[in-house]
Amino acid sequence: ADLDLAPSLQYQTPVDGYLGCADRNFAATAEEPYRSPTTYRWDETVWTTCPVVVATKDELCTQMNRLRLDKILFVGDHTTMSQAIALASLLGQNEDVSLDPNVVPNFSKNVDCSPGTPSAFSFQLSYVRNDRLEEPGTTPSPGNPNCGISNEQYCYPWSVDYAAHSGRTLLIVNTGYHWADDWEGYIANFQNFVGKIDDVAANDVAKAEDVVVFRTSVPGHKECDLHVGVFEHYHEYCPRIVNGAFWHWWGELPPYNDYAIRIINEWNLLNTVKSGPNIELLDPWMMTILRPDGHLSGADAGENCRMDPKECMLYSLPGPVDWWNHLLVGQLKDVASHRENRSPMVAWR
């Protein structure tokens, strides 16, 4: 834990609903001034020259301005929604974001970057729920899902609005959790997504300047209510893989991620035949599997935040998900440098 860093890991205003329940109910003491899951930092030991630092609004605004981006669009399921709300909270824009299941979960915020950046500007921060990164041609509503094998998922349309935006977009997507063991479906859908990005840019050459990011899928932690700290090493995490099987479709997530990474690298090499931009990889896998603490049903949540059934996939906010955004902002800085130097990034893992 890093109690000196912890103050910068808190939100100005707690998140509403179940994602912010643990934070709202926390009572600070002299011995424990902050919720334990908000006191840890990620120390990079592989790429030691590229440490992950805590992101700030000014730094994000600087990189958005540097890349001339005026919109951030998150598309994905509840894990992506958590990341979008975490970023909105870091920017002081988490008010009026509803987690009521009877309300459409999509939201949009305007972020004013002045002062603090070389030139005053603002950008839009939006989230669209789409559990499978597919568009079946219908629009769901609360209580009326429209996608998935058993039609239990929600896939709100997103690509038309994405294509229609006249400025440059930072598009952040994820898929994998809601495919179970449907390998053929996942493969076809991911290829369709990549094709959609290319088609959009083929119809509007300006979209080739967008930044498209795919985030890998990260598993939950079985019996998360029993954990009060982090795993310091991967070998502490491995025994939690019960009987060689993964909980919450963990067994499918690594090969899904690996397939996406392979396709991304192949796509990024097609410089002379593709219209769309390269796809960047945001890979918070390792920093998150070492975080069994801080889940919605974690030990720090307390009785008032009890969930039935236990929720050991999603995290309370603030918490581990914030580090996905710290990693994202650092990666934006790298993307800007690589674009300026005309040297494309590679999706290493």
Short mmCIF file of C-alpha atoms in Angstrom, two decimals:
data_model
loop_
_atom_site.label_atom_id
_atom_site.label_comp_id
_atom_site.label_asym_id
_atom_site.label_seq_id
_atom_site.Cartn_x
_atom_site.Cartn_y
_atom_site.Cartn_z
CA ALA A 1 0.00 0.00 0.00
CA ASP A 2 1.08 3.58 -0.67
CA LEU A 3 -0.68 5.97 1.69
CA ASP A 4 1.23 8.92 0.26
CA LEU A 5 -0.27 8.22 -3.18
CA ALA A 6 -3.73 7.29 -1.87
CA PRO A 7 -5.13 10.87 -1.73
CA SER A 8 -4.71 11.17 -5.51
CA LEU A 9 -6.61 7.89 -6.02
CA GLN A 10 -9.86 9.19 -4.48
CA TYR A 11 -12.82 10.80 -6.28
CA GLN A 12 -14.14 14.27 -5.56
CA THR A 13 -17.67 12.84 -5.45
CA PRO A 14 -18.63 9.20 -4.75
CA VAL A 15 -20.23 7.23 -7.57
CA ASP A 16 -23.97 6.63 -7.23
CA GLY A 17 -25.49 3.17 -7.02
CA TYR A 18 -23.84 -0.16 -6.36
CA LEU A 19 -20.45 0.80 -7.86
CA GLY A 20 -20.01 3.52 -5.24
CA CYS A 21 -21.68 1.78 -2.29
CA ALA A 22 -18.45 0.74 -0.56
CA ASP A 23 -16.99 4.23 -0.95
CA ARG A 24 -20.09 6.01 0.38
CA ASN A 25 -20.31 3.70 3.39
CA PHE A 26 -16.63 3.91 4.29
CA ALA A 27 -15.86 5.66 7.57
CA ALA A 28 -12.29 6.93 7.66
CA THR A 29 -10.22 6.54 10.82
CA ALA A 30 -6.74 7.63 11.81
CA GLU A 31 -5.54 4.07 11.28
CA GLU A 32 -7.41 3.62 7.99
CA PRO A 33 -7.91 6.99 6.28
CA TYR A 34 -8.82 5.42 2.91
CA ARG A 35 -10.51 2.24 1.69
CA SER A 36 -7.79 -0.38 1.42
CA PRO A 37 -8.37 -1.15 -2.32
CA THR A 38 -7.68 2.52 -3.14
CA THR A 39 -4.23 2.53 -1.54
CA TYR A 40 -2.29 0.23 -3.87
CA ARG A 41 -0.19 1.23 -6.86
CA TRP A 42 1.05 -0.82 -9.80
CA ASP A 43 4.84 -1.09 -9.97
CA GLU A 44 5.91 -2.11 -13.48
CA THR A 45 8.70 -4.70 -13.34
CA VAL A 46 8.76 -5.87 -16.97
CA TRP A 47 8.81 -2.55 -18.84
CA THR A 48 10.66 -0.68 -16.13
CA THR A 49 11.31 2.35 -18.34
CA CYS A 50 7.55 2.76 -18.83
CA PRO A 51 6.05 3.11 -15.34
CA VAL A 52 2.29 3.52 -15.01
CA VAL A 53 1.63 6.83 -13.29
CA VAL A 54 -1.60 8.17 -11.85
CA ALA A 55 -3.50 10.02 -14.55
CA THR A 56 -4.84 13.53 -14.11
CA LYS A 57 -7.39 15.58 -15.99
CA ASP A 58 -4.66 17.92 -17.24
CA GLU A 59 -2.59 15.03 -18.60
CA LEU A 60 -5.56 13.47 -20.38
CA CYS A 61 -6.52 16.84 -21.84
CA THR A 62 -2.95 17.36 -23.02
CA GLN A 63 -2.87 14.04 -24.87
CA MET A 64 -6.38 14.51 -26.31
CA ASN A 65 -5.29 17.91 -27.62
CA ARG A 66 -2.02 16.51 -28.91
CA LEU A 67 -3.90 13.87 -30.94
CA ARG A 68 -6.66 16.36 -31.83
CA LEU A 69 -9.30 14.06 -30.34
CA ASP A 70 -12.60 15.61 -29.29
CA LYS A 71 -14.55 12.53 -28.20
CA ILE A 72 -13.99 9.43 -26.05
CA LEU A 73 -16.45 6.64 -26.75
CA PHE A 74 -16.56 3.50 -24.61
CA VAL A 75 -18.49 0.55 -26.05
CA GLY A 76 -18.92 -2.64 -24.05
CA ASP A 77 -20.58 -4.43 -21.16
CA HIS A 78 -20.63 -3.71 -17.41
CA THR A 79 -16.83 -3.95 -17.13
CA THR A 80 -16.49 -1.25 -19.79
CA MET A 81 -19.21 0.78 -18.10
CA SER A 82 -17.18 0.62 -14.88
CA GLN A 83 -14.12 1.89 -16.73
CA ALA A 84 -16.12 4.71 -18.34
CA ILE A 85 -17.62 5.77 -15.01
CA ALA A 86 -14.19 5.57 -13.37
CA LEU A 87 -12.80 7.93 -15.99
CA ALA A 88 -15.79 10.25 -15.64
CA SER A 89 -15.15 10.28 -11.88
CA LEU A 90 -11.47 11.10 -12.34
CA LEU A 91 -12.62 14.05 -14.46
CA GLY A 92 -15.22 15.16 -11.91
CA GLN A 93 -18.09 14.23 -14.23
CA ASN A 94 -19.84 11.33 -12.47
CA GLU A 95 -23.02 13.14 -11.44
CA ASP A 96 -26.32 12.00 -12.97
CA VAL A 97 -24.85 8.69 -14.19
CA SER A 98 -27.60 6.20 -13.40
CA LEU A 99 -27.02 2.56 -12.44
CA ASP A 100 -30.74 1.93 -12.11
CA PRO A 101 -31.57 -1.23 -14.16
CA ASN A 102 -34.80 0.48 -15.23
CA VAL A 103 -32.88 3.28 -16.95
CA VAL A 104 -30.92 3.14 -20.20
CA PRO A 105 -27.28 2.94 -19.00
CA ASN A 106 -25.74 4.99 -21.81
CA PHE A 107 -24.43 8.42 -20.90
CA SER A 108 -22.55 11.37 -22.33
CA LYS A 109 -20.59 14.13 -20.59
CA ASN A 110 -18.84 17.27 -21.79
CA VAL A 111 -15.36 17.78 -20.34
CA ASP A 112 -13.95 21.30 -20.32
CA CYS A 113 -10.16 21.24 -20.59
CA SER A 114 -9.48 24.91 -19.94
CA PRO A 115 -7.44 26.07 -18.17
CA GLY A 116 -4.46 23.73 -17.98
CA THR A 117 -3.87 22.92 -21.64
CA PRO A 118 -2.01 24.84 -24.36
CA SER A 119 -5.28 25.79 -26.07
CA ALA A 120 -8.68 25.80 -24.45
CA PHE A 121 -10.96 23.08 -25.75
CA SER A 122 -13.46 20.48 -24.59
CA PHE A 123 -14.25 16.90 -25.45
CA GLN A 124 -17.17 14.53 -25.10
CA LEU A 125 -17.02 11.42 -22.92
CA SER A 126 -19.66 8.81 -23.81
CA TYR A 127 -20.55 5.23 -22.99
CA VAL A 128 -22.79 2.83 -24.96
CA ARG A 129 -23.68 -0.53 -23.50
CA ASN A 130 -23.09 -3.37 -25.93
CA ASP A 131 -22.39 -6.69 -24.24
CA ARG A 132 -21.10 -8.49 -27.33
CA LEU A 133 -19.82 -5.72 -29.61
CA GLU A 134 -22.43 -6.66 -32.17
CA GLU A 135 -25.42 -4.88 -33.65
CA PRO A 136 -28.40 -7.16 -34.40
CA GLY A 137 -30.40 -4.38 -36.05
CA THR A 138 -32.68 -3.72 -33.09
CA THR A 139 -32.47 -1.42 -30.06
CA PRO A 140 -32.98 -2.89 -26.59
CA SER A 141 -34.64 -1.21 -23.63
CA PRO A 142 -34.41 -1.86 -19.89
CA GLY A 143 -35.84 -5.33 -19.29
CA ASN A 144 -35.89 -6.10 -23.02
CA PRO A 145 -32.52 -7.49 -24.15
CA ASN A 146 -31.83 -8.02 -27.84
CA CYS A 147 -28.70 -10.13 -28.37
CA GLY A 148 -26.88 -13.27 -27.34
CA ILE A 149 -27.54 -16.95 -27.94
CA SER A 150 -30.42 -16.93 -25.46
CA ASN A 151 -31.27 -13.26 -26.08
CA GLU A 152 -30.28 -12.21 -22.56
CA GLN A 153 -27.73 -9.51 -23.40
CA TYR A 154 -28.04 -5.85 -24.30
CA CYS A 155 -26.51 -4.57 -27.53
CA TYR A 156 -27.32 -0.89 -28.05
CA PRO A 157 -26.32 0.38 -31.52
CA TRP A 158 -23.17 2.46 -31.65
CA SER A 159 -21.46 2.37 -35.06
CA VAL A 160 -23.76 4.82 -36.86
CA ASP A 161 -23.14 7.54 -34.27
CA TYR A 162 -19.43 6.70 -34.26
CA ALA A 163 -19.24 7.04 -38.04
CA ALA A 164 -21.27 10.26 -38.02
CA HIS A 165 -19.01 12.10 -35.58
CA SER A 166 -17.15 14.72 -37.59
CA GLY A 167 -14.21 15.06 -35.23
CA ARG A 168 -11.59 12.57 -34.11
CA THR A 169 -12.65 9.86 -31.69
CA LEU A 170 -10.87 7.78 -29.09
CA LEU A 171 -12.89 4.55 -29.35
CA ILE A 172 -12.39 2.04 -26.52
CA VAL A 173 -14.08 -1.35 -26.87
CA ASN A 174 -14.12 -4.77 -25.26
CA THR A 175 -15.83 -8.08 -25.87
CA GLY A 176 -15.38 -11.62 -24.57
CA TYR A 177 -17.32 -12.01 -21.33
CA HIS A 178 -20.65 -12.79 -22.96
CA TRP A 179 -19.52 -15.36 -25.52
CA ALA A 180 -19.14 -18.32 -23.12
CA ASP A 181 -17.61 -21.11 -25.24
CA ASP A 182 -19.01 -19.89 -28.58
CA TRP A 183 -15.61 -19.71 -30.31
CA GLU A 184 -17.00 -19.48 -33.82
CA GLY A 185 -19.31 -16.65 -32.82
CA TYR A 186 -16.54 -14.71 -31.09
CA ILE A 187 -14.15 -15.07 -34.04
CA ALA A 188 -16.75 -14.00 -36.60
CA ASN A 189 -17.86 -11.09 -34.45
CA PHE A 190 -14.34 -9.78 -33.81
CA GLN A 191 -13.52 -9.96 -37.50
CA ASN A 192 -16.76 -8.12 -38.21
CA PHE A 193 -15.76 -5.38 -35.76
CA VAL A 194 -12.39 -4.90 -37.46
CA GLY A 195 -14.14 -4.81 -40.83
CA LYS A 196 -16.57 -2.21 -39.52
CA ILE A 197 -13.72 0.06 -38.44
CA ASP A 198 -12.23 -0.26 -41.93
CA ASP A 199 -15.56 0.41 -43.66
CA VAL A 200 -16.12 3.57 -41.62
CA ALA A 201 -12.70 4.92 -42.62
CA ALA A 202 -13.21 3.88 -46.26
CA ASN A 203 -16.31 6.07 -46.34
CA ASP A 204 -14.67 8.95 -44.45
CA VAL A 205 -10.91 9.24 -44.78
CA ALA A 206 -10.77 11.48 -41.71
CA LYS A 207 -11.72 8.50 -39.51
CA ALA A 208 -8.30 7.01 -40.23
CA GLU A 209 -7.00 9.56 -37.71
CA ASP A 210 -9.14 8.11 -34.89
CA VAL A 211 -7.53 6.16 -32.06
CA VAL A 212 -9.15 2.73 -31.66
CA VAL A 213 -8.35 0.73 -28.53
CA PHE A 214 -9.29 -2.85 -27.67
CA ARG A 215 -9.17 -3.70 -23.96
CA THR A 216 -8.49 -7.31 -23.00
CA SER A 217 -11.01 -9.15 -20.80
CA VAL A 218 -9.98 -9.80 -17.21
CA PRO A 219 -11.46 -12.55 -14.98
CA GLY A 220 -12.99 -12.16 -11.55
CA HIS A 221 -11.84 -13.81 -8.34
CA LYS A 222 -13.63 -16.68 -6.66
CA GLU A 223 -14.55 -16.02 -3.00
CA CYS A 224 -13.54 -12.39 -3.31
CA ASP A 225 -15.27 -11.65 -0.01
CA LEU A 226 -12.43 -13.44 1.78
CA HIS A 227 -9.65 -11.25 0.38
CA VAL A 228 -8.48 -8.09 2.11
CA GLY A 229 -5.28 -7.49 0.17
CA VAL A 230 -3.52 -8.06 -3.14
CA PHE A 231 -1.58 -10.97 -4.60
CA GLU A 232 2.05 -9.95 -4.80
CA HIS A 233 2.96 -12.64 -7.34
CA TYR A 234 1.23 -14.61 -10.07
CA HIS A 235 1.86 -17.91 -8.27
CA GLU A 236 -0.48 -16.72 -5.51
CA TYR A 237 -3.25 -16.34 -8.08
CA CYS A 238 -2.79 -19.69 -9.84
CA PRO A 239 -4.13 -21.94 -7.04
CA ARG A 240 -7.45 -20.08 -7.27
CA ILE A 241 -8.02 -21.72 -10.66
CA VAL A 242 -10.08 -24.58 -9.24
CA ASN A 243 -9.57 -28.07 -10.72
CA GLY A 244 -7.92 -26.65 -13.81
CA ALA A 245 -11.10 -24.79 -14.73
CA PHE A 246 -11.70 -21.06 -14.74
CA TRP A 247 -14.53 -19.45 -12.85
CA HIS A 248 -16.78 -17.03 -14.71
CA TRP A 249 -15.57 -18.38 -18.06
CA TRP A 250 -11.96 -17.63 -17.14
CA GLY A 251 -10.90 -20.54 -19.35
CA GLU A 252 -12.31 -18.81 -22.42
CA LEU A 253 -10.96 -15.34 -21.71
CA PRO A 254 -7.23 -16.00 -22.26
CA PRO A 255 -7.68 -17.59 -25.72
CA TYR A 256 -10.23 -14.90 -26.65
CA ASN A 257 -7.70 -12.25 -25.69
CA ASP A 258 -4.91 -14.05 -27.53
CA TYR A 259 -7.01 -14.30 -30.68
CA ALA A 260 -7.85 -10.58 -30.53
CA ILE A 261 -4.17 -9.70 -30.07
CA ARG A 262 -3.18 -11.84 -33.08
CA ILE A 263 -5.82 -10.26 -35.31
CA ILE A 264 -4.85 -6.77 -34.11
CA ASN A 265 -1.19 -7.34 -34.98
CA GLU A 266 -2.08 -8.77 -38.38
CA TRP A 267 -4.42 -5.84 -39.00
CA ASN A 268 -1.81 -3.27 -38.05
CA LEU A 269 0.61 -4.72 -40.62
CA LEU A 270 -1.85 -4.14 -43.49
CA ASN A 271 -0.68 -0.59 -44.03
CA THR A 272 -1.13 -0.56 -47.82
CA VAL A 273 -4.50 -2.28 -48.10
CA LYS A 274 -6.55 -1.04 -45.15
CA SER A 275 -8.43 2.22 -44.78
CA GLY A 276 -8.89 2.25 -41.00
CA PRO A 277 -6.44 3.21 -38.27
CA ASN A 278 -4.28 0.79 -36.36
CA ILE A 279 -5.94 -0.82 -33.35
CA GLU A 280 -4.13 -0.28 -30.06
CA LEU A 281 -4.13 -2.85 -27.26
CA LEU A 282 -4.98 -1.91 -23.68
CA ASP A 283 -3.97 -4.93 -21.60
CA PRO A 284 -4.68 -4.60 -17.86
CA TRP A 285 -4.71 -8.40 -17.41
CA MET A 286 -1.72 -8.84 -15.10
CA MET A 287 -2.35 -5.76 -12.96
CA THR A 288 -5.96 -6.91 -12.39
CA ILE A 289 -5.67 -10.64 -11.75
CA LEU A 290 -3.45 -9.70 -8.81
CA ARG A 291 -6.33 -7.69 -7.34
CA PRO A 292 -8.79 -10.03 -5.58
CA ASP A 293 -9.61 -7.11 -3.27
CA GLY A 294 -12.10 -4.36 -3.98
CA HIS A 295 -14.81 -6.34 -5.79
CA LEU A 296 -18.45 -5.34 -5.22
CA SER A 297 -18.74 -8.26 -2.80
CA GLY A 298 -15.27 -7.69 -1.40
CA ALA A 299 -14.44 -7.62 2.28
CA ASP A 300 -14.30 -3.82 2.28
CA ALA A 301 -17.85 -3.42 0.93
CA GLY A 302 -19.58 -4.00 4.26
CA GLU A 303 -23.02 -5.32 5.14
CA ASN A 304 -24.86 -2.36 3.63
CA CYS A 305 -23.43 -3.22 0.21
CA ARG A 306 -24.16 -6.95 0.28
CA MET A 307 -25.09 -8.38 -3.12
CA ASP A 308 -26.98 -11.60 -3.82
CA PRO A 309 -25.56 -13.48 -5.59
CA LYS A 310 -22.03 -12.43 -4.75
CA GLU A 311 -20.42 -10.17 -7.35
CA CYS A 312 -16.75 -11.05 -7.75
CA MET A 313 -16.29 -9.84 -11.30
CA LEU A 314 -17.05 -6.12 -11.07
CA TYR A 315 -15.12 -3.79 -8.76
CA SER A 316 -16.22 -1.01 -6.45
CA LEU A 317 -15.15 2.49 -7.45
CA PRO A 318 -12.64 3.89 -6.84
CA GLY A 319 -10.45 0.82 -6.98
CA PRO A 320 -8.47 -1.44 -9.33
CA VAL A 321 -10.38 -0.31 -12.45
CA ASP A 322 -8.88 3.17 -12.10
CA TRP A 323 -5.53 1.68 -13.04
CA TRP A 324 -6.99 0.67 -16.41
CA ASN A 325 -7.45 4.38 -17.06
CA HIS A 326 -4.03 5.33 -15.72
CA LEU A 327 -2.65 2.79 -18.19
CA LEU A 328 -4.89 4.21 -20.93
CA VAL A 329 -3.69 7.79 -20.50
CA GLY A 330 -0.07 6.66 -20.51
CA GLN A 331 -0.73 4.70 -23.67
CA LEU A 332 -2.32 7.73 -25.33
CA LYS A 333 0.94 9.56 -24.72
CA ASP A 334 2.80 6.72 -26.44
CA VAL A 335 0.38 6.72 -29.37
CA ALA A 336 0.91 10.44 -29.86
CA SER A 337 4.68 9.99 -29.84
CA HIS A 338 4.56 7.08 -32.26
CA ARG A 339 2.26 8.95 -34.64
CA GLU A 340 4.51 11.99 -34.56
CA ASN A 341 7.49 9.73 -35.33
CA ARG A 342 5.50 7.63 -37.83
CA SER A 343 6.43 4.41 -36.00
CA PRO A 344 3.35 2.23 -35.30
CA MET A 345 2.99 0.47 -31.96
CA VAL A 346 2.88 -3.33 -31.64
CA ALA A 347 0.40 -5.19 -29.42
CA TRP A 348 2.97 -7.02 -27.32
CA ARG A 349 1.99 -9.17 -24.39
#
